[in-house]
Tab-separated table of C-alpha atoms in Angstrom:
chain	number	residue	atom	x	y	z
A	1	MET	CA	159.196	72.036	113.687
A	2	HIS	CA	157.122	68.945	113.241
A	3	LYS	CA	158.055	66.667	110.373
A	4	LEU	CA	154.427	66.522	109.187
A	5	GLN	CA	154.486	70.191	108.177
A	6	ILE	CA	158.045	70.712	107.011
A	7	PHE	CA	159.403	68.933	104.034
A	8	SER	CA	163.003	68.508	102.987
A	9	VAL	CA	164.067	69.353	99.475
A	10	ALA	CA	164.740	65.680	98.871
A	11	LYS	CA	161.230	64.640	99.842
A	12	LEU	CA	159.631	67.375	97.804
A	13	ALA	CA	161.696	66.450	94.765
A	14	ALA	CA	160.700	62.813	95.151
A	15	VAL	CA	156.992	63.561	95.173
A	16	VAL	CA	155.111	64.382	92.012
A	17	ILE	CA	153.120	67.424	92.942
A	18	ARG	CA	149.716	67.303	91.364
A	19	LEU	CA	147.954	70.592	90.843
A	20	VAL	CA	144.248	71.102	90.294
A	21	ARG	CA	141.919	74.038	90.480
A	22	PRO	CA	139.661	73.905	93.541
A	23	LYS	CA	136.103	72.853	92.851
A	24	SER	CA	133.112	74.983	93.702
A	25	THR	CA	129.507	75.356	92.706
A	26	GLY	CA	127.767	78.361	91.257
A	27	GLY	CA	129.914	79.422	88.327
A	28	ARG	CA	133.304	79.728	90.027
A	29	PRO	CA	135.941	81.655	88.056
A	30	SER	CA	138.409	79.441	86.204
A	31	ALA	CA	141.387	80.627	88.281
A	32	PRO	CA	140.057	82.434	91.340
A	33	LEU	CA	143.020	82.350	93.653
A	34	GLY	CA	146.212	82.760	91.687
A	35	SER	CA	148.076	81.122	88.844
A	36	ARG	CA	151.551	80.429	90.215
A	37	LEU	CA	151.609	76.675	89.728
A	38	LEU	CA	154.429	74.388	90.823
A	39	THR	CA	154.808	71.913	87.976
A	40	ASN	CA	158.431	70.990	88.641
A	41	PRO	CA	159.412	70.025	92.233
A	42	ASP	CA	162.921	71.301	91.569
A	43	ASP	CA	161.489	74.834	91.377
A	44	ILE	CA	160.116	74.721	94.925
A	45	PHE	CA	162.356	77.493	96.319
A	46	LYS	CA	162.041	79.875	93.390
A	47	HIS	CA	158.986	81.584	94.936
A	48	ASN	CA	157.516	82.199	98.396
A	49	MET	CA	154.081	80.769	97.568
A	50	TRP	CA	152.596	78.235	95.159
A	51	ASP	CA	148.892	78.095	94.268
A	52	HIS	CA	146.394	75.252	93.913
A	53	VAL	CA	148.485	72.547	95.546
A	54	GLU	CA	146.538	69.301	95.880
A	55	TRP	CA	147.267	67.253	98.969
A	56	THR	CA	148.063	63.566	98.717
A	57	GLU	CA	146.094	61.101	100.830
A	58	GLU	CA	149.172	60.827	103.029
A	59	ASP	CA	149.205	64.612	103.534
A	60	LYS	CA	145.539	64.563	104.562
A	61	GLU	CA	145.956	61.674	106.990
A	62	ASN	CA	149.048	63.205	108.580
A	63	ALA	CA	147.239	66.492	109.079
A	64	ARG	CA	144.177	64.790	110.556
A	65	GLN	CA	146.310	62.849	113.022
A	66	ARG	CA	148.240	65.938	114.056
A	67	ALA	CA	145.048	67.930	114.688
A	68	GLU	CA	143.552	65.034	116.613
A	69	GLU	CA	146.688	64.812	118.731
A	70	ASN	CA	146.823	68.507	119.676
A	71	SER	CA	143.107	68.653	120.531
A	72	ARG	CA	142.940	65.662	122.883
A	73	ALA	CA	143.732	67.755	125.948
A	74	GLN	CA	141.214	70.604	125.970
A	75	LEU	CA	141.360	73.587	128.294
A	76	PRO	CA	138.962	73.069	131.251
A	77	LEU	CA	135.583	74.751	130.781
A	78	ASN	CA	135.999	76.855	133.928
A	79	GLU	CA	139.092	78.431	132.357
A	80	GLN	CA	137.553	79.115	128.943
A	81	GLY	CA	134.995	81.774	129.787
A	82	THR	CA	137.352	84.723	129.947
A	83	PHE	CA	138.611	84.153	126.412
A	84	ASP	CA	135.069	84.602	125.103
A	85	THR	CA	133.652	87.317	127.364
A	86	GLU	CA	136.809	89.425	127.386
A	87	ALA	CA	137.872	88.891	123.772
A	88	SER	CA	137.849	92.622	123.006
A	89	GLN	CA	140.401	93.240	125.763
A	90	TYR	CA	142.803	90.685	124.297
A	91	TRP	CA	142.501	92.248	120.846
A	92	ASP	CA	142.803	95.743	122.304
A	93	THR	CA	146.067	94.667	123.918
A	94	PHE	CA	147.156	93.161	120.603
A	95	TYR	CA	146.630	96.473	118.787
A	96	GLU	CA	148.240	98.441	121.595
A	97	LYS	CA	151.355	96.326	121.147
A	98	HIS	CA	151.481	96.097	117.358
A	99	GLN	CA	149.644	99.302	116.319
A	100	ASP	CA	149.239	99.152	112.521
A	101	LYS	CA	152.506	97.314	111.848
A	102	PHE	CA	151.423	93.667	112.146
A	103	PHE	CA	149.192	93.120	109.083
A	104	LYS	CA	149.744	94.248	105.500
A	105	ASP	CA	147.191	96.023	103.328
A	106	ARG	CA	145.129	93.538	101.329
A	107	ARG	CA	146.029	94.452	97.789
A	108	TRP	CA	144.360	91.281	96.509
A	109	LEU	CA	140.896	92.419	97.594
A	110	PHE	CA	139.500	93.593	94.280
A	111	PHE	CA	140.986	90.763	92.281
A	112	GLU	CA	139.270	88.160	94.440
A	113	PHE	CA	136.266	90.286	95.460
A	114	PRO	CA	135.325	92.554	92.524
A	115	GLU	CA	131.896	92.815	94.185
A	116	LEU	CA	133.445	95.464	96.472
A	117	LEU	CA	133.605	97.936	93.600
A	118	PRO	CA	130.486	99.793	92.472
A	119	SER	CA	129.426	99.048	88.924
A	120	GLY	CA	131.769	100.747	86.455
A	121	ALA	CA	134.515	101.513	88.989
A	122	LYS	CA	138.132	100.584	88.288
A	123	ASP	CA	140.637	99.103	90.696
A	124	ARG	CA	143.302	101.499	91.928
A	125	ASP	CA	146.616	100.643	93.497
A	126	THR	CA	147.538	101.762	97.000
A	127	LYS	CA	148.914	105.070	95.648
A	128	GLY	CA	145.665	105.891	93.892
A	129	HIS	CA	146.799	105.030	90.372
A	130	GLN	CA	144.050	103.578	88.238
A	131	GLN	CA	144.421	99.921	87.354
A	132	ALA	CA	142.788	97.929	84.586
A	133	PRO	CA	139.089	97.071	85.014
A	134	ILE	CA	138.287	93.750	86.641
A	135	PRO	CA	138.203	91.086	83.899
A	136	PRO	CA	134.637	89.790	83.378
A	137	SER	CA	135.839	86.208	83.892
A	138	ARG	CA	136.892	87.116	87.427
A	139	ALA	CA	133.662	88.855	88.405
A	140	SER	CA	132.074	85.876	90.101
A	141	SER	CA	129.091	87.941	91.171
A	142	THR	CA	127.912	87.746	87.578
A	143	ASP	CA	124.886	85.683	86.711
A	144	THR	CA	126.123	82.203	85.828
A	145	GLN	CA	123.755	81.828	82.884
A	146	THR	CA	123.691	85.270	81.247
A	147	GLY	CA	127.129	86.542	82.226
A	148	HIS	CA	125.637	89.853	83.416
A	149	ARG	CA	125.949	91.289	86.903
A	150	HIS	CA	123.151	90.153	89.173
A	151	ARG	CA	120.697	92.903	90.090
A	152	CYS	CA	117.323	92.645	91.797
A	153	ASP	CA	114.220	93.951	90.122
A	154	PRO	CA	114.094	97.688	90.986
A	155	ARG	CA	110.670	97.168	92.572
A	156	PHE	CA	112.330	95.286	95.414
A	157	ARG	CA	115.289	97.573	96.097
A	158	ASP	CA	115.122	99.179	99.519
A	159	THR	CA	113.947	102.761	99.882
A	160	PHE	CA	117.440	103.988	100.747
A	161	HIS	CA	118.947	103.231	97.324
A	162	ARG	CA	119.219	106.810	96.028
A	163	GLN	CA	121.412	108.742	93.625
A	164	GLU	CA	122.013	111.833	95.780
A	165	SER	CA	125.058	113.480	97.293
A	166	ARG	CA	126.392	111.619	100.308
A	167	GLN	CA	127.924	114.617	102.121
A	168	GLU	CA	126.171	114.634	105.504
A	169	PRO	CA	127.342	114.767	109.128
A	170	ALA	CA	127.720	111.418	110.885
A	171	PRO	CA	125.785	111.018	114.155
A	172	GLU	CA	127.704	110.416	117.326
A	173	GLU	CA	125.844	107.249	118.296
A	174	ASN	CA	125.720	104.030	116.302
A	175	GLU	CA	121.992	104.269	115.881
A	176	VAL	CA	119.617	105.173	113.074
A	177	ASN	CA	117.448	108.201	113.819
A	178	ALA	CA	114.000	106.607	113.643
A	179	GLU	CA	112.139	109.935	113.273
A	180	SER	CA	114.109	111.426	110.384
A	181	SER	CA	115.596	108.181	109.012
A	182	THR	CA	119.007	109.820	108.875
A	183	PHE	CA	122.217	107.843	109.125
A	184	PRO	CA	125.781	108.191	107.839
A	185	GLY	CA	125.988	107.199	104.198
A	186	GLN	CA	122.215	107.343	103.731
A	187	HIS	CA	122.432	109.005	100.312
A	188	ALA	CA	124.985	106.570	98.890
A	189	SER	CA	123.682	104.194	96.243
A	190	PHE	CA	126.211	101.476	97.134
A	191	ARG	CA	127.047	100.576	100.758
A	192	ILE	CA	129.722	98.248	102.117
A	193	LEU	CA	130.279	97.011	105.665
A	194	GLU	CA	133.540	95.479	106.794
A	195	VAL	CA	133.209	93.674	110.120
A	196	GLY	CA	136.318	93.187	112.237
A	197	CYS	CA	138.199	95.850	110.289
A	198	GLY	CA	141.158	95.970	112.674
A	199	VAL	CA	143.461	98.886	111.850
A	200	GLY	CA	142.187	99.275	108.299
A	201	ASN	CA	144.133	96.862	106.105
A	202	SER	CA	141.023	96.452	103.945
A	203	VAL	CA	139.480	99.824	104.784
A	204	PHE	CA	141.985	102.057	103.050
A	205	PRO	CA	142.325	100.040	99.835
A	206	ILE	CA	138.510	100.246	99.620
A	207	VAL	CA	138.346	103.962	100.503
A	208	ASN	CA	140.965	104.694	97.861
A	209	ASN	CA	138.777	102.991	95.255
A	210	ILE	CA	135.392	104.549	96.105
A	211	THR	CA	136.293	108.211	96.622
A	212	GLU	CA	135.081	109.174	93.151
A	213	SER	CA	131.968	106.972	93.218
A	214	ASP	CA	128.606	107.127	94.951
A	215	ALA	CA	129.632	104.436	97.439
A	216	PHE	CA	130.049	104.478	101.219
A	217	LEU	CA	132.017	102.197	103.541
A	218	TYR	CA	131.163	101.290	107.132
A	219	CYS	CA	133.822	99.534	109.171
A	220	CYS	CA	133.644	98.239	112.713
A	221	ASP	CA	135.717	96.414	115.288
A	222	PHE	CA	135.166	95.640	118.964
A	223	SER	CA	138.600	97.053	119.813
A	224	PRO	CA	138.355	100.809	120.541
A	225	ARG	CA	142.096	101.083	119.997
A	226	ALA	CA	141.834	99.609	116.496
A	227	ILE	CA	139.019	101.994	115.527
A	228	GLN	CA	140.983	104.956	116.819
A	229	LEU	CA	143.941	103.904	114.682
A	230	VAL	CA	141.619	103.802	111.666
A	231	LYS	CA	140.298	107.295	112.389
A	232	ASP	CA	143.807	108.657	112.932
A	233	HIS	CA	145.014	107.338	109.566
A	234	ALA	CA	145.922	110.016	107.033
A	235	ASP	CA	143.604	108.473	104.411
A	236	TYR	CA	140.515	108.308	106.632
A	237	ASP	CA	137.735	110.299	104.978
A	238	GLY	CA	134.482	110.747	106.872
A	239	SER	CA	132.630	111.645	103.690
A	240	VAL	CA	133.036	108.103	102.330
A	241	CYS	CA	133.713	106.051	105.483
A	242	HIS	CA	132.246	105.654	108.956
A	243	ALA	CA	134.335	103.711	111.507
A	244	PHE	CA	132.682	102.655	114.761
A	245	VAL	CA	133.199	100.355	117.742
A	246	HIS	CA	130.855	97.388	117.630
A	247	ASP	CA	130.778	93.880	119.111
A	248	ILE	CA	129.069	91.682	116.523
A	249	CYS	CA	128.500	89.027	119.212
A	250	GLU	CA	126.351	91.420	121.259
A	251	GLU	CA	122.767	90.611	120.330
A	252	THR	CA	121.318	94.002	121.311
A	253	ALA	CA	124.088	96.184	119.839
A	254	SER	CA	122.761	98.534	117.158
A	255	PHE	CA	124.275	99.448	113.797
A	256	PRO	CA	124.439	103.000	112.406
A	257	PHE	CA	122.324	101.977	109.394
A	258	PRO	CA	118.917	100.304	108.986
A	259	PRO	CA	118.157	96.686	108.061
A	260	GLN	CA	118.370	95.751	104.377
A	261	SER	CA	120.546	98.754	103.537
A	262	LEU	CA	123.874	97.101	102.618
A	263	ASP	CA	125.031	95.920	99.208
A	264	VAL	CA	128.120	94.065	100.471
A	265	ILE	CA	129.369	92.675	103.792
A	266	LEU	CA	133.051	91.769	104.035
A	267	ALA	CA	134.445	89.454	106.740
A	268	VAL	CA	138.143	88.606	106.349
A	269	PHE	CA	139.667	86.441	109.123
A	270	VAL	CA	136.943	87.589	111.514
A	271	LEU	CA	134.406	84.828	112.139
A	272	SER	CA	137.212	82.423	113.084
A	273	SER	CA	137.829	84.473	116.238
A	274	ILE	CA	134.272	83.857	117.481
A	275	HIS	CA	133.217	80.863	119.549
A	276	PRO	CA	131.537	78.312	117.234
A	277	ASP	CA	128.371	78.352	119.355
A	278	ARG	CA	127.891	82.057	118.626
A	279	MET	CA	128.731	82.139	114.920
A	280	GLN	CA	125.252	81.405	113.568
A	281	GLY	CA	123.655	84.210	115.559
A	282	VAL	CA	126.328	86.628	114.342
A	283	VAL	CA	125.827	85.680	110.691
A	284	ASN	CA	122.040	85.885	111.029
A	285	ARG	CA	122.190	89.401	112.484
A	286	LEU	CA	124.624	90.608	109.854
A	287	CYS	CA	122.633	89.150	106.968
A	288	ALA	CA	119.517	90.962	108.152
A	289	HIS	CA	121.220	94.186	107.047
A	290	LEU	CA	121.876	93.017	103.477
A	291	LYS	CA	119.621	94.259	100.703
A	292	PRO	CA	117.902	91.638	98.565
A	293	GLY	CA	120.597	90.732	96.058
A	294	GLY	CA	123.349	91.837	98.464
A	295	THR	CA	126.511	89.764	98.831
A	296	PHE	CA	128.431	88.423	101.827
A	297	LEU	CA	132.175	88.031	101.102
A	298	PHE	CA	134.121	85.706	103.384
A	299	ARG	CA	137.759	84.648	103.742
A	300	ASP	CA	139.194	82.787	106.727
A	301	TYR	CA	141.266	79.861	107.996
A	302	GLY	CA	140.660	76.376	106.582
A	303	ARG	CA	140.784	73.005	108.321
A	304	TYR	CA	144.312	71.605	108.747
A	305	ASP	CA	146.057	74.842	107.879
A	306	PHE	CA	149.670	74.845	109.048
A	307	SER	CA	148.766	77.217	111.893
A	308	GLN	CA	146.274	74.659	113.273
A	309	LEU	CA	148.743	71.804	113.167
A	310	ARG	CA	151.447	73.695	115.034
A	311	PHE	CA	149.303	74.281	118.180
A	312	LYS	CA	150.632	72.602	121.296
A	313	LYS	CA	148.549	70.347	123.503
A	314	GLY	CA	146.382	72.212	125.994
A	315	ARG	CA	145.564	75.109	123.637
A	316	CYS	CA	142.345	73.569	122.307
A	317	LEU	CA	139.043	75.013	123.588
A	318	SER	CA	136.691	72.814	121.569
A	319	GLU	CA	136.770	70.887	118.300
A	320	ASN	CA	138.967	72.822	115.820
A	321	PHE	CA	138.838	75.933	118.061
A	322	TYR	CA	142.055	77.078	119.770
A	323	ILE	CA	143.464	79.783	122.011
A	324	ARG	CA	146.670	81.535	120.998
A	325	GLY	CA	149.354	82.612	123.426
A	326	ASP	CA	148.104	86.225	123.387
A	327	GLY	CA	144.569	85.226	124.406
A	328	THR	CA	142.957	85.575	120.962
A	329	CYS	CA	141.040	82.614	119.536
A	330	VAL	CA	140.842	80.942	116.136
A	331	TYR	CA	138.549	78.387	114.488
A	332	PHE	CA	139.415	76.374	111.358
A	333	PHE	CA	136.562	75.969	108.853
A	334	THR	CA	135.486	73.390	106.309
A	335	LYS	CA	133.374	74.103	103.235
A	336	GLU	CA	130.483	72.360	104.972
A	337	ASP	CA	130.788	74.643	108.017
A	338	ILE	CA	130.596	77.722	105.842
A	339	HIS	CA	127.730	76.483	103.694
A	340	ASP	CA	125.684	75.650	106.793
A	341	LEU	CA	126.323	79.082	108.338
A	342	PHE	CA	125.177	81.089	105.350
A	343	SER	CA	122.428	78.839	104.041
A	344	LYS	CA	120.797	78.820	107.492
A	345	ALA	CA	120.917	82.624	107.348
A	346	GLY	CA	118.923	82.471	104.118
A	347	LEU	CA	121.713	83.148	101.616
A	348	GLU	CA	122.450	81.294	98.394
A	349	GLU	CA	125.909	80.097	97.411
A	350	ILE	CA	127.870	81.842	94.688
A	351	GLN	CA	131.314	80.526	95.576
A	352	ASN	CA	132.635	78.215	98.310
A	353	LEU	CA	136.135	76.857	97.895
A	354	GLU	CA	139.368	75.896	99.597
A	355	ASP	CA	142.489	77.848	98.743
A	356	ARG	CA	145.315	75.354	99.216
A	357	ARG	CA	148.819	76.747	98.838
A	358	LEU	CA	152.389	75.822	99.572
A	359	GLN	CA	154.141	78.580	101.507
A	360	VAL	CA	157.925	78.513	101.276
A	361	ASN	CA	160.573	79.954	103.572
A	362	ARG	CA	163.444	80.166	101.142
A	363	GLY	CA	165.904	81.244	103.835
A	364	LYS	CA	165.248	78.236	106.072
A	365	ARG	CA	164.520	75.928	103.099
A	366	VAL	CA	161.213	74.724	104.495
A	367	ALA	CA	157.678	74.541	103.066
A	368	MET	CA	154.284	74.591	104.787
A	369	HIS	CA	150.796	73.708	103.627
A	370	ARG	CA	148.401	76.639	103.990
A	371	VAL	CA	144.618	76.306	103.760
A	372	TRP	CA	142.252	79.258	103.521
A	373	MET	CA	138.552	79.345	102.746
A	374	GLN	CA	136.972	81.804	100.333
A	375	SER	CA	133.230	82.132	99.907
A	376	LYS	CA	130.565	84.393	98.456
A	377	TYR	CA	126.885	84.155	99.355
A	378	ARG	CA	123.986	86.224	98.111
A	379	LYS	CA	120.682	87.261	99.641
A	380	SER	CA	117.849	86.177	97.381
A	381	CYS	CA	115.528	88.688	95.794
A	382	PRO	CA	111.814	88.404	96.522
A	383	PRO	CA	109.941	86.632	93.733
A	384	SER	CA	108.342	88.986	91.222
A	385	SER	CA	104.564	89.116	91.381
């Protein structure tokens, strides 16, 4: 491995590792992404991951040079088209090969994104055991001045926000019935959409936590194989979840719910797989389905993450956008990229930060800098008259 990403024990011990909490605007929680802090370099191999690791100027420059080096030779334009137009086939092949064994369930979801839980709900573990309520200091959807959860004036809530039973048959097509205004989950008072759900690593932790609430989860992916794996899962429950095949890049593709009907949209390591030229259109279309006051939750790869720096020459499609060996693509974001995407879609920033960690392979005695982005943006409520 390249010397810029892997550090010997001697080098790590010689460097004073400075740790700070990442900065963000909008009332960021005091410790949003973990509290395992490496204060003594001699402890480096005691854990697999360390939080809030600040890079030195040398680290930043080395990473920039490495990324610049591996992106000089870009794949010819006439060879790039298939990776965009046939992306679903590459991911379908991925899920055919790996089934549901590649990714782990995201048990951190409700700690980082308490907005996924309806008001008053408690986090449950993967076996359904009730956990402690989300601490108020972690609920970053709270109003930054009053400390209370943000809610729009009831006069501006959409007409689908009802307190009725949600037991209704789901239509076959991913379309809202315009005549009767029926759609799966229509009677739920709290609606979540996960885009790019894959085989359900976020779906089933969410389903497990909303079964006794008046909430409903939609989940979509453009891989038919992934959606089938979700539906075949033992915990799939059609009374609280509707899984459907959907290509979020397709401008004319319809959703099985009307505009302004969602309380939360979740996108975890999804937008990075989309060509940068198409991202804004995707975000705009998704945000049109958020209610006023609804929240977009985002987590994805950050600029100069270890996985970006390890790409070989000839795998770059465009600036900070690469093609993996299996044909799937990945983009590496900055805070500015993310802010531009969501602010242009009309959302306001709640949280936008870099999650910088030090990942350790204790068996091989190596360490790697990881960079992930975590953001929360909210759709503004109409001004009261």
